[in-house]
Structures are given as structure tokens and as C-alpha cells.
XYZ file of C-alpha atoms in Angstrom:
699
model
C -8.022 -3.701 -48.695
C -4.870 -3.298 -50.740
C -3.813 -0.418 -48.506
C -3.738 -2.700 -45.505
C -0.774 -4.514 -46.905
C -0.985 -8.129 -48.051
C 0.663 -9.574 -44.962
C -1.588 -7.789 -42.507
C -4.615 -8.650 -44.654
C -3.746 -12.336 -44.592
C -3.221 -12.152 -40.844
C -6.724 -10.761 -40.508
C -8.137 -13.554 -42.639
C -6.439 -16.267 -40.582
C -7.471 -14.656 -37.298
C -11.081 -13.950 -38.222
C -11.715 -17.313 -39.883
C -11.076 -19.113 -36.593
C -13.449 -16.987 -34.538
C -16.923 -18.465 -34.239
C -19.264 -16.751 -31.781
C -22.756 -15.189 -32.024
C -21.334 -11.790 -31.085
C -18.413 -11.869 -33.549
C -18.963 -10.927 -37.190
C -18.078 -14.107 -39.135
C -15.969 -14.518 -42.262
C -17.828 -16.132 -45.181
C -15.181 -16.257 -47.890
C -11.848 -14.847 -49.043
C -9.646 -14.926 -52.076
C -7.873 -12.936 -54.789
C -9.232 -11.348 -57.965
C -7.270 -9.282 -60.464
C -4.328 -8.997 -58.011
C -6.675 -7.714 -55.294
C -7.216 -9.601 -52.054
C -10.769 -9.714 -50.762
C -12.943 -11.228 -48.060
C -16.665 -11.517 -47.608
C -18.525 -10.790 -44.382
C -22.291 -10.509 -43.849
C -24.004 -7.146 -44.172
C -25.381 -6.015 -40.807
C -28.686 -4.216 -40.984
C -28.649 -1.671 -38.204
C -26.066 0.806 -36.976
C -22.786 1.003 -35.138
C -22.595 1.859 -31.469
C -20.855 5.081 -32.518
C -23.891 6.142 -34.539
C -26.165 5.357 -31.605
C -23.977 7.359 -29.210
C -23.788 10.290 -31.613
C -27.583 10.364 -31.607
C -28.320 9.638 -27.924
C -25.003 10.628 -26.249
C -25.780 8.500 -23.159
C -27.513 5.125 -23.049
C -29.784 3.730 -20.390
C -27.969 1.672 -17.789
C -29.672 -1.552 -18.938
C -28.814 -0.990 -22.619
C -25.199 -0.128 -21.800
C -24.745 -3.216 -19.625
C -26.411 -5.483 -22.182
C -24.055 -4.306 -24.939
C -21.021 -4.591 -22.636
C -22.044 -8.115 -21.623
C -22.398 -9.252 -25.246
C -19.071 -7.725 -26.267
C -17.421 -9.333 -23.224
C -18.777 -12.694 -24.366
C -17.251 -12.184 -27.808
C -13.916 -11.134 -26.347
C -13.879 -14.046 -23.916
C -14.325 -16.469 -26.819
C -11.565 -14.772 -28.832
C -9.182 -14.702 -25.886
C -9.697 -18.415 -25.248
C -8.613 -19.000 -28.849
C -5.496 -16.901 -28.290
C -6.698 -13.769 -30.093
C -6.551 -10.203 -28.759
C -8.659 -7.686 -30.734
C -6.656 -4.514 -29.826
C -9.172 -2.032 -31.276
C -12.392 -2.282 -29.284
C -14.284 0.989 -29.826
C -17.873 2.060 -30.622
C -17.147 2.049 -34.369
C -16.298 -1.668 -34.208
C -19.427 -2.680 -32.296
C -22.385 -3.172 -34.637
C -25.965 -3.264 -33.367
C -28.615 -5.413 -34.994
C -32.030 -5.549 -33.321
C -30.436 -4.946 -29.926
C -27.759 -7.577 -30.577
C -24.121 -6.421 -30.411
C -21.581 -7.830 -32.869
C -17.828 -7.206 -32.713
C -16.306 -6.383 -36.100
C -12.897 -5.512 -37.585
C -10.213 -7.857 -36.354
C -7.829 -6.043 -38.682
C -5.192 -5.388 -36.035
C -5.989 -8.414 -33.890
C -3.011 -10.135 -32.327
C -2.978 -13.914 -32.403
C -1.111 -14.654 -29.202
C -0.470 -18.283 -30.091
C -0.632 -20.069 -33.411
C -0.203 -23.755 -34.081
C 3.504 -23.147 -34.249
C 3.540 -21.202 -30.979
C 4.390 -17.881 -32.630
C 2.630 -14.535 -32.769
C 1.027 -13.586 -36.060
C 1.725 -9.865 -35.814
C 4.638 -7.883 -34.471
C 4.704 -6.932 -30.818
C 5.350 -3.578 -29.222
C 3.289 -1.722 -31.828
C 1.114 1.122 -30.515
C -1.940 0.133 -32.550
C -5.468 1.095 -31.623
C -7.624 4.192 -31.195
C -6.386 6.801 -28.648
C -9.586 7.187 -26.595
C -9.770 3.429 -25.961
C -6.141 2.270 -25.881
C -4.776 0.558 -22.791
C -1.658 2.043 -21.151
C 0.421 -0.913 -22.319
C -0.689 -0.247 -25.911
C 0.267 3.405 -25.523
C 3.813 2.620 -24.407
C 4.214 -0.110 -27.025
C 4.513 -2.983 -24.557
C 5.591 -6.224 -26.166
C 3.285 -8.395 -24.076
C -0.277 -7.360 -24.899
C -2.922 -9.836 -23.724
C -6.693 -10.015 -23.272
C -6.624 -7.614 -20.339
C -5.881 -4.851 -22.846
C -9.242 -5.531 -24.539
C -10.939 -5.467 -21.123
C -9.523 -1.977 -20.558
C -10.821 -0.834 -23.956
C -14.269 -2.318 -23.302
C -14.367 -0.484 -19.955
C -13.640 2.763 -21.832
C -16.547 2.028 -24.172
C -18.886 1.228 -21.264
C -17.764 4.403 -19.493
C -18.693 6.392 -22.620
C -22.081 4.672 -22.928
C -22.903 5.724 -19.361
C -21.140 9.100 -19.111
C -21.468 10.461 -22.633
C -17.711 10.587 -23.237
C -14.713 8.261 -22.700
C -12.816 8.465 -19.384
C -9.962 10.399 -21.002
C -10.307 13.225 -23.504
C -7.916 15.937 -24.618
C -7.113 18.575 -27.232
C -5.168 16.113 -29.393
C -4.433 12.358 -29.623
C -1.065 12.746 -27.895
C -2.687 14.341 -24.851
C -5.290 11.571 -24.652
C -2.633 8.859 -24.890
C -0.598 10.487 -22.125
C -3.633 10.606 -19.826
C -4.200 6.859 -20.216
C -0.720 6.279 -18.822
C -0.502 8.937 -16.105
C -3.913 10.255 -15.008
C -6.212 8.669 -12.431
C -9.595 7.617 -13.813
C -12.439 10.011 -12.903
C -14.965 7.885 -10.971
C -17.988 7.184 -13.164
C -20.265 8.250 -10.311
C -18.980 11.812 -10.503
C -20.577 12.198 -13.930
C -23.519 9.805 -13.502
C -24.486 9.354 -9.880
C -27.141 6.693 -10.614
C -24.498 4.115 -11.565
C -24.572 1.330 -8.969
C -21.653 0.492 -6.731
C -20.863 -2.877 -8.426
C -20.806 -1.279 -11.896
C -18.671 1.658 -10.730
C -16.262 -0.683 -8.946
C -16.026 -3.024 -11.943
C -15.282 -0.158 -14.335
C -12.651 1.264 -11.977
C -10.927 -2.107 -11.716
C -11.086 -2.793 -15.458
C -9.405 0.593 -16.023
C -6.417 -0.286 -13.850
C -3.169 1.223 -15.143
C -1.414 -2.144 -15.193
C -2.951 -5.423 -16.398
C -2.402 -7.232 -13.112
C -4.795 -4.795 -11.417
C -7.628 -5.629 -13.847
C -9.937 -8.616 -14.196
C -8.235 -11.794 -15.315
C -10.888 -12.438 -17.996
C -13.700 -10.725 -19.894
C -16.134 -13.140 -18.226
C -15.003 -12.011 -14.770
C -15.525 -8.378 -15.803
C -19.023 -9.128 -17.082
C -19.946 -11.031 -13.907
C -18.751 -8.133 -11.760
C -20.987 -5.725 -13.704
C -24.053 -7.754 -12.751
C -23.052 -8.496 -9.155
C -25.549 -7.729 -6.420
C -24.794 -4.469 -4.584
C -23.031 -5.087 -1.316
C -24.467 -3.815 1.892
C -23.473 -0.185 2.082
C -20.283 0.356 4.041
C -19.674 3.529 6.009
C -18.103 6.097 3.707
C -14.505 6.959 4.371
C -14.333 10.710 3.920
C -11.417 11.924 1.809
C -9.786 15.345 1.703
C -6.796 17.205 0.315
C -5.411 20.192 2.210
C -4.104 22.390 -0.584
C -1.032 24.576 0.042
C -2.029 27.746 1.864
C -1.197 30.920 -0.022
C 1.341 33.200 1.639
C -0.061 36.741 1.843
C 2.537 37.948 4.327
C 4.495 41.139 3.522
C 7.724 39.180 3.953
C 8.111 36.517 1.194
C 10.351 34.575 3.575
C 7.214 33.690 5.523
C 6.278 31.230 2.745
C 7.730 28.548 5.009
C 5.106 29.493 7.625
C 2.233 28.981 5.151
C 3.695 25.669 3.998
C 4.258 24.674 7.613
C 0.648 25.346 8.525
C -0.447 23.206 5.569
C 1.778 20.367 6.744
C 0.641 20.620 10.359
C -3.026 20.424 9.352
C -2.287 17.412 7.176
C -0.428 15.753 10.042
C -3.252 16.402 12.513
C -5.995 15.173 10.190
C -3.996 12.132 9.031
C -4.223 10.682 12.515
C -8.023 10.359 12.257
C -9.179 6.886 11.255
C -12.430 8.106 9.687
C -10.661 10.367 7.198
C -8.379 9.674 4.220
C -6.019 12.615 3.914
C -3.780 13.190 0.907
C -0.247 13.541 2.167
C 2.015 16.549 2.085
C 4.056 15.595 -0.974
C 1.080 15.063 -3.269
C -0.743 18.137 -1.923
C 2.305 20.351 -2.489
C 2.328 19.411 -6.184
C -0.553 21.879 -6.546
C 1.221 24.876 -5.045
C 0.634 27.908 -7.292
C -1.387 25.756 -9.706
C -4.029 27.171 -12.028
C -6.067 23.965 -11.843
C -9.518 24.187 -10.294
C -10.486 22.270 -7.173
C -12.737 19.741 -9.002
C -9.898 18.851 -11.370
C -7.422 18.422 -8.508
C -9.900 16.328 -6.539
C -10.464 14.007 -9.498
C -6.717 13.567 -9.974
C -6.317 12.643 -6.312
C -9.610 10.722 -6.039
C -10.911 12.743 -3.078
C -14.249 14.403 -2.446
C -13.303 17.401 -0.292
C -10.630 20.077 -0.481
C -9.480 22.743 1.948
C -7.845 25.847 0.551
C -6.874 29.091 2.195
C -4.276 31.745 2.873
C -2.037 32.949 5.693
C -0.966 36.501 6.480
C 1.700 36.960 9.118
C 2.803 40.460 10.052
C 4.741 41.212 13.178
C 3.028 39.447 16.072
C -0.305 38.969 14.318
C -1.533 36.195 12.078
C -4.668 35.840 9.992
C -5.849 32.599 8.426
C -8.679 32.315 5.927
C -9.933 28.900 4.921
C -12.765 27.379 2.927
C -13.941 23.791 2.690
C -15.169 22.698 -0.742
C -17.190 19.676 -1.834
C -15.318 18.970 -5.065
C -18.055 16.720 -6.456
C -20.346 19.763 -6.750
C -17.776 22.586 -6.428
C -19.943 23.866 -3.559
C -18.396 25.790 -0.645
C -19.444 24.111 2.586
C -18.077 26.928 4.728
C -15.563 29.733 4.723
C -14.086 31.287 7.869
C -11.420 33.715 9.017
C -9.235 33.149 12.066
C -7.308 36.105 13.513
C -5.058 36.297 16.537
C -1.641 36.933 17.960
C 1.226 34.742 16.779
C 1.280 32.920 20.108
C -2.321 31.885 19.399
C -1.305 29.922 16.309
C -1.741 26.569 18.059
C -5.279 27.427 19.145
C -6.101 28.698 15.643
C -4.750 25.527 14.122
C -6.789 23.329 16.459
C -9.944 25.368 15.771
C -9.482 24.903 12.056
C -8.949 21.134 12.393
C -12.046 20.754 14.572
C -14.121 22.821 12.154
C -13.170 20.415 9.341
C -13.957 17.380 11.502
C -17.370 18.796 12.391
C -18.229 19.727 8.796
C -17.356 16.247 7.519
C -19.147 14.572 10.447
C -16.082 12.573 11.439
C -16.476 10.927 14.842
C -13.416 11.288 17.043
C -12.237 8.639 19.470
C -11.100 9.911 22.886
C -7.493 9.309 21.811
C -7.989 11.327 18.591
C -9.683 14.135 20.483
C -6.734 14.257 22.864
C -4.270 14.384 19.961
C -6.032 17.350 18.360
C -5.758 19.244 21.631
C -2.076 18.379 22.108
C 0.625 21.013 21.796
C 3.836 19.108 20.863
C 5.810 22.371 20.568
C 4.646 25.438 22.479
C 7.532 27.862 21.961
C 7.177 29.931 18.792
C 10.919 30.091 18.137
C 11.169 26.304 18.305
C 8.038 25.999 16.190
C 9.636 28.193 13.526
C 12.764 26.005 13.542
C 10.624 22.853 13.341
C 8.736 24.156 10.298
C 11.956 25.177 8.551
C 13.571 21.789 9.272
C 10.532 20.111 7.709
C 11.317 21.849 4.442
C 14.940 20.694 4.458
C 14.471 16.926 4.677
C 12.523 16.836 1.400
C 15.594 18.095 -0.432
C 17.342 14.759 0.287
C 20.776 16.363 0.044
C 23.758 16.724 2.367
C 23.117 20.452 2.677
C 19.465 19.860 3.471
C 20.205 17.231 6.111
C 22.895 19.410 7.707
C 20.601 22.444 7.897
C 17.701 20.359 9.189
C 19.788 18.780 11.940
C 21.092 22.201 12.996
C 17.579 23.690 13.099
C 16.277 20.821 15.214
C 19.227 21.116 17.583
C 18.552 24.851 17.909
C 14.906 24.142 18.671
C 15.854 21.665 21.407
C 18.063 24.300 23.026
C 14.967 26.476 23.300
C 12.456 23.863 24.479
C 14.597 21.452 26.427
C 13.585 17.802 26.086
C 10.829 17.474 23.463
C 9.467 14.200 22.050
C 8.612 15.489 18.580
C 11.976 17.189 18.100
C 13.865 14.102 19.301
C 11.833 11.908 16.941
C 12.613 14.232 14.029
C 16.312 14.200 14.910
C 16.270 10.401 14.991
C 14.561 10.233 11.633
C 17.003 12.738 10.092
C 19.980 10.677 11.284
C 18.536 7.381 10.003
C 17.562 8.888 6.644
C 20.984 10.465 6.136
C 22.566 7.048 6.829
C 20.235 5.332 4.357
C 20.943 8.012 1.744
C 24.680 7.357 2.088
C 25.250 10.957 3.193
C 26.465 10.073 6.669
C 27.472 6.438 6.274
C 28.916 5.893 9.720
C 27.693 3.420 12.385
C 27.695 6.303 14.863
C 24.927 7.934 12.802
C 22.654 4.956 13.487
C 23.580 5.105 17.159
C 22.492 8.749 17.259
C 19.235 7.846 15.483
C 18.567 5.118 18.055
C 19.293 7.398 21.012
C 17.006 10.159 19.748
C 14.144 7.797 18.839
C 14.350 6.082 22.237
C 14.209 9.434 24.044
C 11.135 10.401 22.031
C 9.318 7.123 22.754
C 10.127 7.365 26.453
C 8.362 10.734 26.488
C 5.487 9.820 24.122
C 4.950 6.099 23.352
C 2.239 6.982 20.789
C 4.350 9.242 18.598
C 4.284 7.776 15.080
C 7.404 9.607 13.875
C 9.422 8.110 16.740
C 8.308 4.593 15.797
C 9.279 5.306 12.167
C 12.728 6.546 13.223
C 13.354 3.424 15.286
C 12.027 1.197 12.497
C 14.473 2.850 10.108
C 17.330 1.941 12.446
C 16.195 -1.688 12.779
C 15.877 -1.965 9.010
C 19.424 -0.716 8.439
C 20.603 -3.194 11.088
C 18.981 -6.075 9.176
C 16.361 -6.772 11.848
C 13.374 -7.040 9.514
C 10.772 -8.464 11.930
C 11.333 -5.656 14.423
C 11.380 -3.024 11.652
C 8.037 -4.342 10.406
C 6.543 -4.256 13.900
C 7.626 -0.648 14.422
C 6.596 0.592 10.970
C 3.240 -1.134 11.378
C 2.709 0.769 14.622
C 3.781 4.040 12.969
C 1.276 3.445 10.160
C -1.488 2.773 12.691
C -0.761 5.997 14.557
C -0.247 8.421 11.657
C -1.119 6.551 8.453
C 2.108 7.996 7.141
C 2.552 6.930 3.474
C 6.325 6.704 3.797
C 5.973 4.335 6.758
C 3.430 2.243 4.842
C 5.664 2.229 1.758
C 8.743 1.084 3.673
C 6.607 -1.493 5.468
C 5.438 -2.920 2.139
C 8.965 -2.895 0.711
C 10.412 -4.870 3.619
C 7.509 -7.337 3.591
C 8.071 -7.855 -0.146
C 11.742 -8.665 0.424
C 10.608 -11.104 3.114
C 8.331 -12.837 0.602
C 5.020 -11.718 2.123
C 3.728 -10.339 -1.171
C -0.017 -10.054 -0.469
C 0.554 -8.135 2.739
C 3.204 -6.004 1.042
C 0.759 -5.036 -1.715
C -1.844 -4.044 0.862
C 0.460 -1.482 2.446
C 1.997 -0.045 -0.730
C -1.494 0.411 -2.214
C -2.560 2.230 0.965
C 0.515 4.424 0.687
C -0.227 5.148 -2.974
C -3.867 6.069 -2.221
C -2.662 8.578 0.387
C 0.228 9.992 -1.649
C -0.409 9.177 -5.337
C 1.860 11.834 -6.816
C 4.999 11.218 -4.788
C 7.874 9.325 -6.329
C 8.340 6.982 -3.346
C 4.841 5.477 -3.299
C 4.890 4.649 -7.009
C 8.444 3.367 -6.587
C 7.492 1.028 -3.735
C 4.558 -0.335 -5.789
C 6.963 -1.162 -8.610
C 9.428 -2.867 -6.257
C 6.728 -5.266 -5.067
C 6.172 -6.355 -8.682
C 9.921 -7.023 -8.975
C 9.864 -9.165 -5.838
C 6.853 -11.077 -7.203
C 8.467 -11.732 -10.587
C 6.137 -9.413 -12.545
C 8.976 -7.644 -14.302
C 6.995 -6.123 -17.170
C 4.510 -4.665 -14.690
C 7.401 -3.291 -12.636
C 8.931 -1.745 -15.754
C 5.695 0.014 -16.696
C 5.280 1.405 -13.177
C 8.877 2.607 -12.941
C 8.558 4.372 -16.285
C 5.555 6.250 -14.867
C 7.528 7.112 -11.728
C 10.209 8.710 -13.895
C 7.603 11.145 -15.210
C 7.141 12.570 -11.692
C 10.595 12.160 -10.155
C 12.419 15.300 -9.026
C 15.059 13.650 -6.838
C 16.691 10.212 -6.775
C 16.362 9.824 -10.550
C 19.439 7.587 -10.617
C 17.858 5.232 -8.061
C 14.670 4.874 -10.127
C 16.651 4.360 -13.339
C 18.739 1.681 -11.632
C 15.611 -0.244 -10.649
C 14.137 0.250 -14.111
C 17.282 -1.189 -15.685
C 17.137 -4.151 -13.298
C 13.485 -4.804 -14.192
C 14.284 -4.715 -17.901
C 17.213 -7.084 -17.433
C 15.135 -9.515 -15.363
C 12.433 -9.394 -18.068
C 15.020 -10.381 -20.686
C 15.128 -6.938 -22.338
C 18.905 -6.868 -22.161
C 19.668 -4.179 -24.771
C 17.288 -1.681 -23.158
C 18.671 -2.508 -19.727
C 22.300 -2.007 -20.769
C 21.460 1.371 -22.260
C 19.974 2.602 -18.981
C 22.756 1.115 -16.843
C 25.250 3.050 -18.986
C 23.136 6.207 -18.648
C 23.320 6.012 -14.841
C 27.078 5.425 -14.938
C 27.412 8.705 -16.818
C 25.295 10.496 -14.185
C 28.083 10.039 -11.619
C 25.569 9.215 -8.877
C 28.108 7.754 -6.444
C 27.072 4.322 -5.143
C 24.271 3.761 -7.676
C 26.554 4.646 -10.606
C 29.201 2.261 -9.277
C 26.665 -0.568 -9.137
C 25.528 0.184 -12.672
C 29.123 0.160 -13.865
C 29.517 -3.255 -12.256
C 26.594 -4.539 -14.313
C 28.009 -3.005 -17.495
C 31.283 -4.851 -16.864
C 29.366 -8.088 -16.341
C 27.647 -7.569 -19.714
C 31.085 -7.788 -21.318
C 31.413 -11.315 -19.916
C 34.840 -10.700 -18.351
C 34.997 -12.042 -14.761
C 38.381 -10.381 -14.156
C 36.981 -6.948 -15.095
C 34.105 -7.427 -12.659
C 36.454 -8.588 -9.906
C 38.859 -5.663 -10.418
C 36.035 -3.129 -10.310
C 34.530 -4.662 -7.172
C 37.912 -4.600 -5.435
C 38.524 -0.987 -6.455
C 35.220 0.221 -4.980
C 35.459 -0.137 -1.196
C 32.283 1.916 -0.705
C 30.305 -0.601 -2.756
C 31.679 -3.546 -0.799
C 31.215 -1.988 2.626
C 27.737 -0.652 1.894
C 26.598 -3.991 0.495
C 27.675 -5.731 3.686
C 24.985 -3.833 5.607
C 22.168 -4.128 3.095
C 19.879 -6.834 1.726
C 19.397 -5.796 -1.925
C 22.856 -4.549 -2.937
C 24.495 -7.974 -2.353
C 21.639 -9.566 -4.316
C 22.517 -7.309 -7.251
C 26.246 -8.009 -6.939
C 25.455 -11.740 -6.962
C 23.628 -11.269 -10.275
C 26.651 -9.523 -11.799
C 28.992 -12.304 -10.668
C 26.652 -15.080 -11.813
C 26.487 -13.485 -15.278
C 30.254 -13.889 -15.727
C 30.354 -17.419 -14.313
C 31.812 -16.579 -10.884
C 29.442 -18.894 -9.039
C 31.407 -18.969 -5.790
C 31.429 -15.182 -5.623
C 27.714 -15.029 -6.434
C 26.921 -17.510 -3.657
C 28.994 -15.561 -1.135
C 27.060 -12.366 -1.815
C 23.731 -14.202 -1.813
C 24.611 -15.519 1.607
C 25.152 -11.930 2.782
C 21.786 -10.861 1.354
C 19.935 -13.613 3.202
C 21.922 -13.029 6.369
C 20.885 -9.356 6.258
C 17.179 -10.092 5.881
C 16.293 -10.997 2.282
C 14.150 -14.131 2.675
C 12.015 -14.066 -0.489
C 13.045 -17.548 -1.581
C 10.534 -17.518 -4.453
C 12.409 -14.619 -6.038
C 15.736 -16.412 -5.685
C 14.586 -19.805 -6.922
C 11.702 -19.085 -9.314
C 11.729 -15.493 -10.528
C 15.355 -14.420 -11.008
C 16.583 -15.839 -14.345
C 20.212 -14.975 -13.599
C 20.338 -17.526 -10.790
C 19.249 -20.453 -12.998
C 22.863 -21.595 -13.529
C 23.074 -21.997 -9.743
C 20.063 -24.289 -9.420
C 22.056 -27.513 -9.480
C 24.514 -26.242 -6.880
C 23.991 -27.781 -3.404
C 25.177 -24.583 -1.726
C 22.574 -22.560 -3.617
C 19.844 -24.978 -2.558
C 21.046 -24.708 1.028
C 20.787 -20.894 0.819
C 17.278 -21.106 -0.645
C 16.267 -23.446 2.192
C 17.743 -21.000 4.679
C 15.742 -18.150 3.133
C 12.591 -20.297 3.251
C 13.135 -21.031 6.932
C 13.648 -17.326 7.682
C 10.464 -16.476 5.809
C 8.476 -19.138 7.690
C 9.863 -17.904 10.989
C 9.005 -14.357 9.948
C 5.431 -15.415 9.105
C 5.081 -17.030 12.499
């Protein structure tokens, strides 16, 4: 015990002495002898759960659930006394005549003592890699009982599956997987596990505490819940990037385009969950096998294939795979002239629908047969333009707009091309690349033309929603994005929809849409980003911080934007030193508007109102952009409030509310920087105005 360190040893004594429960190993005595500290606990005749697992590998379902239930009871008792164990693992679960006892509170964290202080330091990555919660891995300062629930779920997973949910070649790899990798469904390794148990384990293994059970008791109750009446299975599929086998490497765009078109066609089917283009393209040229990819994306089926285009001929090979068994359901080859590409594409989509037994509505059947673009030259331009928008750069937007204009010259009026033009214009305005009111006018004109030709075109509704959002008309933007999501289940539309609803204070509905977006596109920066923003709007700043840190691991563009939001989350959570460091980092990145905003915050940290005022006056782009936005003025108000310029802060808050921000809970309850304004009648008037806008929005 001497190696534990006297302080930690005494912590353990104080923690353990207060825990009295049949499933917790009690402390009998403690003291000091010959300069050695000691304690006395009862000897347990039996074995540890680790020894049992080493011998049996997997336990019966009843034995596993019984042990989990008893450990949950012990944890629930400890948590109610303000103690978090932090090292739940098979080695620390002792078995005596079928009775489980939790041992070793050596790194337990007493959340509250009589004096209201923690017994041990926070932010320490203590625990055992295979069973550590993500917040333990990243050294989060605010560990609570939900961390133990995660660890217990890992133990239960191992009892049923024969190994923990995450394994790896070394501890570092295992720790990283806890933070970044989706949990392999327990049913993929043990199909006899019931739906309630599988669902409870999946929830308990949520990446952030707020997604887990609120108590160990709730977790235990969910494990023993009666199975619900079976719901119709929603089939799930990823269309992996088609390999380009064409003699001309430049035809890679054609293979990628075919992948995207198949994804777009299948995404419109209500009976099928289709992983979106951005997540699917992450696996281009990957060496990972289909089962591994499917587990990462939480889908059952995968389509992979190749395209060979030579002259006027095209050949497509495709195979549909059941990833749960790695079995090939079918493999086919489609060959024809280039002008037959639309028929080949439709044949492939219908073959997938038939194999997965997806029932089409008349509307869906009609959409599969539709030919939005029939001219091959225009189709080529459309596919190339698709590649440009993902670059999110001035050059990319310029090339994309030119390609779409060229395509329209070939086809004449075309709904899909007009919708794409409208979306390009709106996106370039939002990105600050073409920040001119005329750009929004062009977006509106193009979107309206598209909707006049095809009222059920999801991309056209998204383009128009984008315009309404940048005009500050949130209710109409929500209506249009909702319709776009219904038509195409586009993750970007669902993400924007959730973001706007969160700013309007409709948090539950916002979460519904951002979670749908994340399920469809789990590897894209935007869906993880939108999920984090909702936690900011709901005042869960530590959760937002953890999610934004995970987004940074996958971001390839807009890094400055993500860092800016991360710094804001840290500042709102009271982690001022960490926030200032990141704000300064973004200033050095010279990321135009975002860097200017970060510099404004850095000036406010110095506490000099004149420095903040001078900077704001010297940055006309910041001022003008913030006048047509709902979040930028909110941020400026924070900077001004921090230096005591209450009148300036109130003026910018008024602009934020005027432009659509009506989340009055965030303003009044969650944002600590606005506390000095609480006694100000003008601030209360603004909060009341936001509340009225939110109530009118709800209506």
C-alpha cells in the first residue's frame, strides 16, 4: 500500500468506509504500523469475474445479466453517496457463490464531501483502457456516475461477446477507439441477445454522458425490460465508392458521380437508411474490409463495384454484400453504350431495392424512373460540378457555377441544374465568398425556377431554405428544410434544420434532426458539428466541447470554424485559459472573418473596452456580416459584456434577436457572460421579446 501514496491511500479509506451495500466489499479496519498504512477487508472465497471469463470466455445470458444487475446496485448506492468508482472491470468484480461484490475503490472519486469539495484531483485519465469512458480518456474534469455506467456496459458486453467492445494492438489504440469509433452492435457477435439488452448496452455506451442512462438503476431496469413488439426493420446500406477502371484516369469523376447518383436515388426511399456521400467517400481506396466498414457506419448491407468507361461504351460491375455475414447476395455486370447510362443506373437501383425487399410507393417508383438530365454532356458537367462544391473554396464555387451554367446552355431550362445553381449561390454567400445581396437574389431566382418546374425537388427546397435562413426568416427556412428532408433525407438539410431549431429554442426537435443527420452521415464534419452546436444552445458546454474535439479529428475543411466554436464552448464552460489559447490559435490562422472574431475575443480578455471598440470599428466586414446573422452579434455581445460595455452588448443582442435568435433560455440561463446584464430592464425586455418570438415560432 505504500506505493499508492499516503494521500491517495487515505482517500481510499475515507471513500470506502462510507460505502455500505451488500454488493460492495466493506472496510473492517485501518491504521498505521511501523510507518506503514494498512486497511482490513474481508477475504472473499471464490474468484474474480476475470478468472471466470478466462475460463469460460462467454457467460450465459442469465448469469451475465445477474452479475450486471448486482454491480449496478452497488454503483447506484455509491453514486447516491457521491462516489464514482472509475475502475469498473472484471478484475474488480469478485464472485462468491453467485454473488457479485465490487472491490477496489482505490481511484474512486468522491464527488462531494461534507465540505463540498472533491477528494481527488479532476481531469486525470485513471482507469483501465478496455473499460474507460470517453470522458476518462480525454481527461475530462467533470466525471460522474455515468462514466461507471459506461464501464459496466463494457464489462457486460465482454460477458456476452467474449471480449470488450473495443480492442486494439496497444492501450493507446484502445483508448482512441473509445473516443472515436462507433460501438459494434452486440447482436453482430451474439445474435441471441434480446432487443432490450442490446438497446440498453448501446445506450450505456454512448460517447457522451448525456446520451447514456441517468442512473445505474435505470440501466439495470432497461436490461430487464420486456421486449417490445417487433417493429419493421429499416434496411441500411452504404454505397461504397465505385472503382475507376477506365483507361483515362480523368474518368474518376464519372465513377464518383455514379456513386453519388446511386446514393441520391436510394436516399429518397423511406424504407431504406442510406449512408450519405461524404461518409461513403471516406472509404475510397481503403484497405478495410466490408464488415469493418459496415460496423463503423452501423449498416447491414454494402454495395461495391467498378466502372469502366472507354469511348462510347460503359461497363458497370456491382455486388451487394450482407456485412453481418460477409455473404454476397448477388453480383451482376451491366454493359451498354454511354447514352444508356441512365437505364443502367436505374436497373442497378431497382436490383438493390428488390434484393433488400424494399416496398416502393408510387411516388418513389416514379422517382427511380425519372431522368432529371438526359443529355450526356450536361450530365458530365453536373457530375463535375458536384465534385467542386465539396471543396468549399472560391475556386471550387467559381468552377462549379461555370459548369452548371454550361450544362444549362446544353439542356435549356432544367429543374435540377437550376436547383444546384441556387444552392451554389446561397452556399457561397454563407461561406463569405460572394458576400453580396445580389448573390442571394440569384439563389432565390434559381430555386424558384426549379420549384416551378418540379415542386418535389428536395435540392430546390434546400436552396430556398438557405436563402430564407440568410434573410433571418427562420420559420420559413424551417418549413422548407423540413420539406427537403422529407423528400431526400439529405443530412445537410437535416443538420441545418436542427441548427436553426436549436437557435430558436426548440431543443428536443433540434436533437431529433441532428441525430438523424448524424446516423446518415456519421463521418462528415458538419453532422458532428451540428450535434455539438445543439449542446451549446442547451447549455451543455462540456458535452459540446467533447463533441467538437472529436469533430476536429475528422475535419478537412473549415478547421477555423470548428476551433472557434470549441473555444466558445470552453469559455462558456469557464475554462478560460484553454479558450484563450484556441482563440489566439485561430487569429494566427488568418481565416478572415473567423480570425477577426477570435481577435475580438482576445482583446476582450485583456479587459480594455477601448481596444475592443477600436478593433470592431476597424473591421467593417465583421460589422456588416454580423448585421445579417443571428450568432455573430451574439458573440460580439459577449465580447462587449466582458469589458463592461453593457450598452454595446445590448445593441448587438437586439440585432441577434431581430435576425432570428429566440433561444431565451440560452440568453437568460445558460450564458454566464450575460449575468451582469440580468438586472438591466433593457436586457429583460430583450429576453421577453425572444420568448415571444419562440412562442410564436412554436405556434
